[in-house]
Amino acid sequence: MDQAENTIRRQRALLTDTEQQVLLQAGSIFMDVIRDSRTLALTRNNIAVLEERRRTTRALYDVGDATQADLSQAEARLAQARAQRIAAQGQLDASRATYAQIVGQPPEEPQMPGPVSGLPETLEAALSLAERWNPALGASGIAERIARDQIRIRRGEMLPSVALVGRIQEESYDDPLPLDRQSQASLGVQLTVPLYQSGADHARLREAKKRANQRQLETVSQMRKVQEQVIRAWRDLQTARASVAALDEQIAAARQAQDSVRREVEIGRRPLLDLLDAQQELLDAEVNRTGQQRDVVVGELTLLSTIGALTAESLGLPTDLHDPLADYEATKWRLFGTEVQ
């Protein structure tokens, strides 16, 4: 009975682990769609700026205030921007297709989500929560208990057993006379003592002990794996957050530099190439920030999954929740019937 109960608990933990994996995949691809959508918007805006720059350069070239080199540089950067837009569009289409494959429907107009709640404040707190609530670690621990239960079962097979045996028998013939009918009833106790089973019972017990030791080592290995996942998720999240802050400063400086270079180009103190380089640096910084913002959200979701908190119930998702415990309570004493809820 204990082994059956532990088997059910282990499957419940594996179900939670699967739920977290699905939600993490869905959250990651959702953020990929947002990142790629923003990247596409940035490349389109860059094309608009470069087209205006090319028109201005063409006008200056026609009146002799710009050289052929200036015009060629403007056209080259515009062609490069168009190639970047095509690549961004292809990446967005691929992300949208993956989203539809995971979620079951195409994304509509995804918006950047707000801060994720329920995150631990320190690495030590995250490790403590993961040790208690990580479903994969919990399933590994329950598998060890199942193996210990198997040892008791194998040891019980080597002990004497007592069974209560009852029998009722009635015989009747074609003659309708009641004297030709016989009924018998018996009730007895049967004692079975295993004397010699060719060593098979001892071999099964040794096998159960070895398997229990294996499950124990697997639990220790899973504990180390979970700790590594927590530490990596924590460090990756802190890195992504710091990168976003640094990129914000870089974007602010790049915009100021672009404005300064533009004014110097207009008065002839700097070549056009410097302005084109400044615009490209600003675009690169904005694209990198979009990617790091995606990494922050995915990092938060990953950290939640390592501590067992990335579930529909924990996130408060507006959906019908499956309660495996209620289903278990409704069917654990059902002896007949094949209906499922």
mmCIF file of C-alpha atoms in Angstrom, residues 39-288:
data_model
loop_
_atom_site.group_PDB
_atom_site.id
_atom_site.type_symbol
_atom_site.label_atom_id
_atom_site.label_comp_id
_atom_site.label_asym_id
_atom_site.label_seq_id
_atom_site.Cartn_x
_atom_site.Cartn_y
_atom_site.Cartn_z
ATOM 1 C CA THR A 39 13.947 44.433 -33.237
ATOM 2 C CA LEU A 40 11.916 44.578 -36.443
ATOM 3 C CA ALA A 41 10.438 47.931 -35.402
ATOM 4 C CA LEU A 42 13.925 49.300 -34.676
ATOM 5 C CA THR A 43 15.251 48.192 -38.065
ATOM 6 C CA ARG A 44 12.272 49.765 -39.846
ATOM 7 C CA ASN A 45 12.830 53.034 -38.019
ATOM 8 C CA ASN A 46 16.503 52.873 -38.916
ATOM 9 C CA ILE A 47 15.599 52.440 -42.598
ATOM 10 C CA ALA A 48 13.373 55.518 -42.442
ATOM 11 C CA VAL A 49 16.220 57.559 -40.936
ATOM 12 C CA LEU A 50 18.733 56.301 -43.494
ATOM 13 C CA GLU A 51 16.377 56.970 -46.407
ATOM 14 C CA GLU A 52 16.050 60.566 -45.241
ATOM 15 C CA ARG A 53 19.823 60.773 -44.860
ATOM 16 C CA ARG A 54 20.301 59.458 -48.401
ATOM 17 C CA ARG A 55 17.853 62.025 -49.817
ATOM 18 C CA THR A 56 19.669 64.817 -48.012
ATOM 19 C CA THR A 57 23.035 63.566 -49.221
ATOM 20 C CA ARG A 58 21.715 63.269 -52.784
ATOM 21 C CA ALA A 59 20.495 66.865 -52.666
ATOM 22 C CA LEU A 60 23.868 68.045 -51.355
ATOM 23 C CA TYR A 61 25.656 66.008 -54.021
ATOM 24 C CA ASP A 62 23.560 67.572 -56.769
ATOM 25 C CA VAL A 63 24.635 71.060 -55.682
ATOM 26 C CA GLY A 64 28.241 70.050 -55.135
ATOM 27 C CA ASP A 65 28.268 70.156 -51.318
ATOM 28 C CA ALA A 66 28.735 66.356 -50.936
ATOM 29 C CA THR A 67 31.068 63.896 -52.629
ATOM 30 C CA GLN A 68 30.386 60.643 -54.437
ATOM 31 C CA ALA A 69 31.914 58.850 -51.463
ATOM 32 C CA ASP A 70 29.326 60.423 -49.138
ATOM 33 C CA LEU A 71 26.485 59.325 -51.388
ATOM 34 C CA SER A 72 27.860 55.782 -51.749
ATOM 35 C CA GLN A 73 28.274 55.445 -47.992
ATOM 36 C CA ALA A 74 24.681 56.535 -47.412
ATOM 37 C CA GLU A 75 23.387 54.066 -49.991
ATOM 38 C CA ALA A 76 25.528 51.238 -48.572
ATOM 39 C CA ARG A 77 24.216 51.782 -45.047
ATOM 40 C CA LEU A 78 20.645 51.861 -46.375
ATOM 41 C CA ALA A 79 21.168 48.538 -48.165
ATOM 42 C CA GLN A 80 22.644 47.088 -44.972
ATOM 43 C CA ALA A 81 19.624 48.270 -42.977
ATOM 44 C CA ARG A 82 17.243 46.654 -45.455
ATOM 45 C CA ALA A 83 19.119 43.368 -45.134
ATOM 46 C CA GLN A 84 18.833 43.645 -41.340
ATOM 47 C CA ARG A 85 15.096 44.232 -41.671
ATOM 48 C CA ILE A 86 14.695 41.107 -43.812
ATOM 49 C CA ALA A 87 16.631 39.049 -41.252
ATOM 50 C CA ALA A 88 14.569 40.496 -38.395
ATOM 51 C CA GLN A 89 11.329 39.698 -40.222
ATOM 52 C CA GLY A 90 12.467 36.116 -40.801
ATOM 53 C CA GLN A 91 13.392 35.684 -37.142
ATOM 54 C CA LEU A 92 10.024 37.064 -36.055
ATOM 55 C CA ASP A 93 8.152 34.713 -38.392
ATOM 56 C CA ALA A 94 10.104 31.747 -36.995
ATOM 57 C CA SER A 95 9.372 32.778 -33.399
ATOM 58 C CA ARG A 96 5.676 33.224 -34.142
ATOM 59 C CA ALA A 97 5.556 29.757 -35.721
ATOM 60 C CA THR A 98 7.237 28.213 -32.671
ATOM 61 C CA TYR A 99 4.821 30.073 -30.399
ATOM 62 C CA ALA A 100 1.844 28.656 -32.302
ATOM 63 C CA GLN A 101 3.325 25.163 -32.076
ATOM 64 C CA ILE A 102 3.760 25.368 -28.282
ATOM 65 C CA VAL A 103 0.686 27.388 -27.301
ATOM 66 C CA GLY A 104 -1.701 26.157 -29.982
ATOM 67 C CA GLN A 105 -2.598 29.528 -31.482
ATOM 68 C CA PRO A 106 -0.646 32.389 -33.075
ATOM 69 C CA PRO A 107 0.308 35.385 -30.913
ATOM 70 C CA GLU A 108 -1.842 38.472 -31.249
ATOM 71 C CA GLU A 109 -0.206 41.657 -29.945
ATOM 72 C CA PRO A 110 2.185 40.561 -27.189
ATOM 73 C CA GLN A 111 3.098 43.200 -24.649
ATOM 74 C CA MET A 112 6.073 43.285 -22.310
ATOM 75 C CA PRO A 113 4.925 41.709 -19.003
ATOM 76 C CA GLY A 114 5.344 43.413 -15.664
ATOM 77 C CA PRO A 115 7.719 42.311 -12.911
ATOM 78 C CA VAL A 116 7.458 38.655 -11.947
ATOM 79 C CA SER A 117 6.362 38.154 -8.343
ATOM 80 C CA GLY A 118 7.347 35.408 -5.932
ATOM 81 C CA LEU A 119 11.091 35.575 -6.561
ATOM 82 C CA PRO A 120 13.439 34.848 -3.635
ATOM 83 C CA GLU A 121 15.401 37.813 -2.396
ATOM 84 C CA THR A 122 18.716 36.003 -1.888
ATOM 85 C CA LEU A 123 20.555 33.065 -3.398
ATOM 86 C CA GLU A 124 20.456 31.250 -0.067
ATOM 87 C CA ALA A 125 16.673 31.586 0.053
ATOM 88 C CA ALA A 126 16.424 30.253 -3.500
ATOM 89 C CA LEU A 127 18.530 27.205 -2.625
ATOM 90 C CA SER A 128 16.414 26.526 0.449
ATOM 91 C CA LEU A 129 13.155 26.757 -1.511
ATOM 92 C CA ALA A 130 14.491 24.525 -4.276
ATOM 93 C CA GLU A 131 15.486 21.862 -1.759
ATOM 94 C CA ARG A 132 11.920 21.752 -0.458
ATOM 95 C CA TRP A 133 9.788 22.358 -3.550
ATOM 96 C CA ASN A 134 11.694 21.448 -6.716
ATOM 97 C CA PRO A 135 9.444 18.773 -8.297
ATOM 98 C CA ALA A 136 12.256 16.856 -10.013
ATOM 99 C CA LEU A 137 14.130 16.592 -6.716
ATOM 100 C CA GLY A 138 10.926 15.577 -4.952
ATOM 101 C CA ALA A 139 10.263 12.857 -7.522
ATOM 102 C CA SER A 140 13.789 11.530 -7.063
ATOM 103 C CA GLY A 141 13.347 11.363 -3.288
ATOM 104 C CA ILE A 142 10.032 9.544 -3.643
ATOM 105 C CA ALA A 143 11.624 7.063 -6.063
ATOM 106 C CA GLU A 144 14.123 6.262 -3.315
ATOM 107 C CA ARG A 145 11.282 5.616 -0.859
ATOM 108 C CA ILE A 146 9.595 3.350 -3.417
ATOM 109 C CA ALA A 147 12.806 1.338 -3.638
ATOM 110 C CA ARG A 148 12.912 1.072 0.177
ATOM 111 C CA ASP A 149 9.318 -0.182 0.109
ATOM 112 C CA GLN A 150 10.383 -2.854 -2.372
ATOM 113 C CA ILE A 151 12.963 -4.126 0.128
ATOM 114 C CA ARG A 152 10.220 -4.692 2.698
ATOM 115 C CA ILE A 153 8.106 -6.472 0.100
ATOM 116 C CA ARG A 154 10.954 -8.801 -0.872
ATOM 117 C CA ARG A 155 11.774 -9.489 2.763
ATOM 118 C CA GLY A 156 8.110 -10.285 3.424
ATOM 119 C CA GLU A 157 8.161 -12.909 0.675
ATOM 120 C CA MET A 158 10.663 -14.869 2.776
ATOM 121 C CA LEU A 159 8.401 -14.965 5.843
ATOM 122 C CA PRO A 160 5.566 -17.406 6.604
ATOM 123 C CA SER A 161 2.120 -16.327 5.463
ATOM 124 C CA VAL A 162 -1.342 -17.096 6.840
ATOM 125 C CA ALA A 163 -4.494 -17.124 4.700
ATOM 126 C CA LEU A 164 -8.137 -17.677 5.576
ATOM 127 C CA VAL A 165 -9.665 -20.070 3.026
ATOM 128 C CA GLY A 166 -13.419 -20.604 2.616
ATOM 129 C CA ARG A 167 -15.343 -22.814 0.203
ATOM 130 C CA ILE A 168 -19.032 -23.447 -0.557
ATOM 131 C CA GLN A 169 -20.130 -26.203 -2.964
ATOM 132 C CA GLU A 170 -23.604 -27.394 -3.994
ATOM 133 C CA GLU A 171 -24.364 -30.385 -6.241
ATOM 134 C CA SER A 172 -27.734 -31.154 -7.872
ATOM 135 C CA TYR A 173 -28.974 -33.742 -10.359
ATOM 136 C CA ASP A 174 -31.845 -34.089 -12.802
ATOM 137 C CA ASP A 175 -33.945 -35.945 -10.210
ATOM 138 C CA PRO A 176 -36.152 -33.327 -8.573
ATOM 139 C CA LEU A 177 -36.126 -35.080 -5.214
ATOM 140 C CA PRO A 178 -34.444 -32.985 -2.569
ATOM 141 C CA LEU A 179 -32.582 -36.047 -1.298
ATOM 142 C CA ASP A 180 -30.408 -35.958 -4.406
ATOM 143 C CA ARG A 181 -29.031 -32.488 -3.597
ATOM 144 C CA GLN A 182 -25.816 -32.093 -1.616
ATOM 145 C CA SER A 183 -24.260 -28.953 -0.145
ATOM 146 C CA GLN A 184 -20.841 -28.568 1.399
ATOM 147 C CA ALA A 185 -19.187 -25.684 3.168
ATOM 148 C CA SER A 186 -15.706 -25.420 4.626
ATOM 149 C CA LEU A 187 -13.612 -22.771 6.358
ATOM 150 C CA GLY A 188 -9.979 -23.147 7.245
ATOM 151 C CA VAL A 189 -6.668 -21.435 7.909
ATOM 152 C CA GLN A 190 -3.767 -22.032 5.556
ATOM 153 C CA LEU A 191 -0.182 -21.545 6.743
ATOM 154 C CA THR A 192 2.559 -21.319 4.093
ATOM 155 C CA VAL A 193 6.184 -21.563 5.166
ATOM 156 C CA PRO A 194 8.826 -21.007 2.406
ATOM 157 C CA LEU A 195 11.543 -23.570 2.958
ATOM 158 C CA TYR A 196 13.663 -23.494 -0.183
ATOM 159 C CA GLN A 197 13.203 -21.483 -3.380
ATOM 160 C CA SER A 198 16.551 -22.097 -5.091
ATOM 161 C CA GLY A 199 17.888 -18.817 -3.726
ATOM 162 C CA ALA A 200 15.520 -16.757 -5.883
ATOM 163 C CA ASP A 201 13.987 -14.967 -2.886
ATOM 164 C CA HIS A 202 17.403 -13.969 -1.550
ATOM 165 C CA ALA A 203 18.471 -12.803 -5.008
ATOM 166 C CA ARG A 204 15.371 -10.605 -5.325
ATOM 167 C CA LEU A 205 16.085 -9.094 -1.899
ATOM 168 C CA ARG A 206 19.687 -8.321 -2.833
ATOM 169 C CA GLU A 207 18.472 -6.770 -6.080
ATOM 170 C CA ALA A 208 16.017 -4.559 -4.178
ATOM 171 C CA LYS A 209 18.783 -3.382 -1.835
ATOM 172 C CA LYS A 210 21.087 -2.553 -4.736
ATOM 173 C CA ARG A 211 18.304 -0.663 -6.480
ATOM 174 C CA ALA A 212 17.568 1.307 -3.302
ATOM 175 C CA ASN A 213 21.235 2.290 -3.056
ATOM 176 C CA GLN A 214 21.135 3.365 -6.704
ATOM 177 C CA ARG A 215 18.059 5.527 -6.087
ATOM 178 C CA GLN A 216 19.808 7.114 -3.104
ATOM 179 C CA LEU A 217 22.800 8.062 -5.247
ATOM 180 C CA GLU A 218 20.442 9.418 -7.907
ATOM 181 C CA THR A 219 18.773 11.606 -5.296
ATOM 182 C CA VAL A 220 22.138 13.018 -4.225
ATOM 183 C CA SER A 221 23.027 13.649 -7.870
ATOM 184 C CA GLN A 222 19.665 15.337 -8.485
ATOM 185 C CA MET A 223 20.216 17.548 -5.438
ATOM 186 C CA ARG A 224 23.544 18.733 -6.839
ATOM 187 C CA LYS A 225 21.988 19.277 -10.247
ATOM 188 C CA VAL A 226 19.189 21.381 -8.777
ATOM 189 C CA GLN A 227 21.667 23.451 -6.760
ATOM 190 C CA GLU A 228 23.678 24.083 -9.936
ATOM 191 C CA GLN A 229 20.511 25.098 -11.788
ATOM 192 C CA VAL A 230 19.522 27.522 -9.030
ATOM 193 C CA ILE A 231 22.962 29.138 -8.878
ATOM 194 C CA ARG A 232 23.164 29.434 -12.665
ATOM 195 C CA ALA A 233 19.648 30.881 -12.931
ATOM 196 C CA TRP A 234 20.415 33.379 -10.160
ATOM 197 C CA ARG A 235 23.695 34.514 -11.740
ATOM 198 C CA ASP A 236 22.204 34.742 -15.225
ATOM 199 C CA LEU A 237 19.347 36.867 -13.901
ATOM 200 C CA GLN A 238 21.677 39.248 -12.081
ATOM 201 C CA THR A 239 23.849 39.526 -15.199
ATOM 202 C CA ALA A 240 20.868 40.304 -17.430
ATOM 203 C CA ARG A 241 19.593 42.968 -15.040
ATOM 204 C CA ALA A 242 23.007 44.624 -14.843
ATOM 205 C CA SER A 243 23.320 44.492 -18.631
ATOM 206 C CA VAL A 244 19.982 46.267 -19.073
ATOM 207 C CA ALA A 245 21.095 49.042 -16.740
ATOM 208 C CA ALA A 246 24.418 49.402 -18.563
ATOM 209 C CA LEU A 247 22.715 49.424 -21.969
ATOM 210 C CA ASP A 248 20.340 52.156 -20.812
ATOM 211 C CA GLU A 249 23.357 54.319 -20.075
ATOM 212 C CA GLN A 250 24.940 53.374 -23.398
ATOM 213 C CA ILE A 251 21.776 54.305 -25.323
ATOM 214 C CA ALA A 252 21.551 57.665 -23.594
ATOM 215 C CA ALA A 253 25.196 58.400 -24.413
ATOM 216 C CA ALA A 254 24.807 57.130 -28.001
ATOM 217 C CA ARG A 255 21.832 59.421 -28.619
ATOM 218 C CA GLN A 256 23.731 62.399 -27.289
ATOM 219 C CA ALA A 257 26.739 61.490 -29.426
ATOM 220 C CA GLN A 258 24.564 61.085 -32.512
ATOM 221 C CA ASP A 259 23.030 64.534 -32.032
ATOM 222 C CA SER A 260 26.471 66.081 -31.584
ATOM 223 C CA VAL A 261 27.890 64.348 -34.646
ATOM 224 C CA ARG A 262 24.860 65.374 -36.728
ATOM 225 C CA ARG A 263 25.400 69.046 -35.899
ATOM 226 C CA GLU A 264 29.090 68.795 -36.746
ATOM 227 C CA VAL A 265 28.313 67.061 -40.052
ATOM 228 C CA GLU A 266 25.829 69.794 -40.947
ATOM 229 C CA ILE A 267 28.470 72.484 -40.512
ATOM 230 C CA GLY A 268 31.102 70.430 -42.317
ATOM 231 C CA ARG A 269 33.377 69.629 -39.357
ATOM 232 C CA ARG A 270 32.816 65.831 -39.493
ATOM 233 C CA PRO A 271 32.406 63.442 -42.439
ATOM 234 C CA LEU A 272 29.091 61.735 -43.121
ATOM 235 C CA LEU A 273 30.609 58.367 -42.231
ATOM 236 C CA ASP A 274 30.904 59.430 -38.589
ATOM 237 C CA LEU A 275 27.179 60.133 -38.451
ATOM 238 C CA LEU A 276 26.332 56.803 -40.062
ATOM 239 C CA ASP A 277 28.560 55.039 -37.539
ATOM 240 C CA ALA A 278 26.862 56.874 -34.659
ATOM 241 C CA GLN A 279 23.426 55.844 -35.931
ATOM 242 C CA GLN A 280 24.552 52.197 -36.217
ATOM 243 C CA GLU A 281 25.976 52.224 -32.694
ATOM 244 C CA LEU A 282 22.674 53.522 -31.344
ATOM 245 C CA LEU A 283 20.738 50.847 -33.230
ATOM 246 C CA ASP A 284 23.028 48.089 -31.972
ATOM 247 C CA ALA A 285 22.630 49.267 -28.380
ATOM 248 C CA GLU A 286 18.847 49.378 -28.654
ATOM 249 C CA VAL A 287 18.718 45.887 -30.184
ATOM 250 C CA ASN A 288 21.014 44.547 -27.466
#
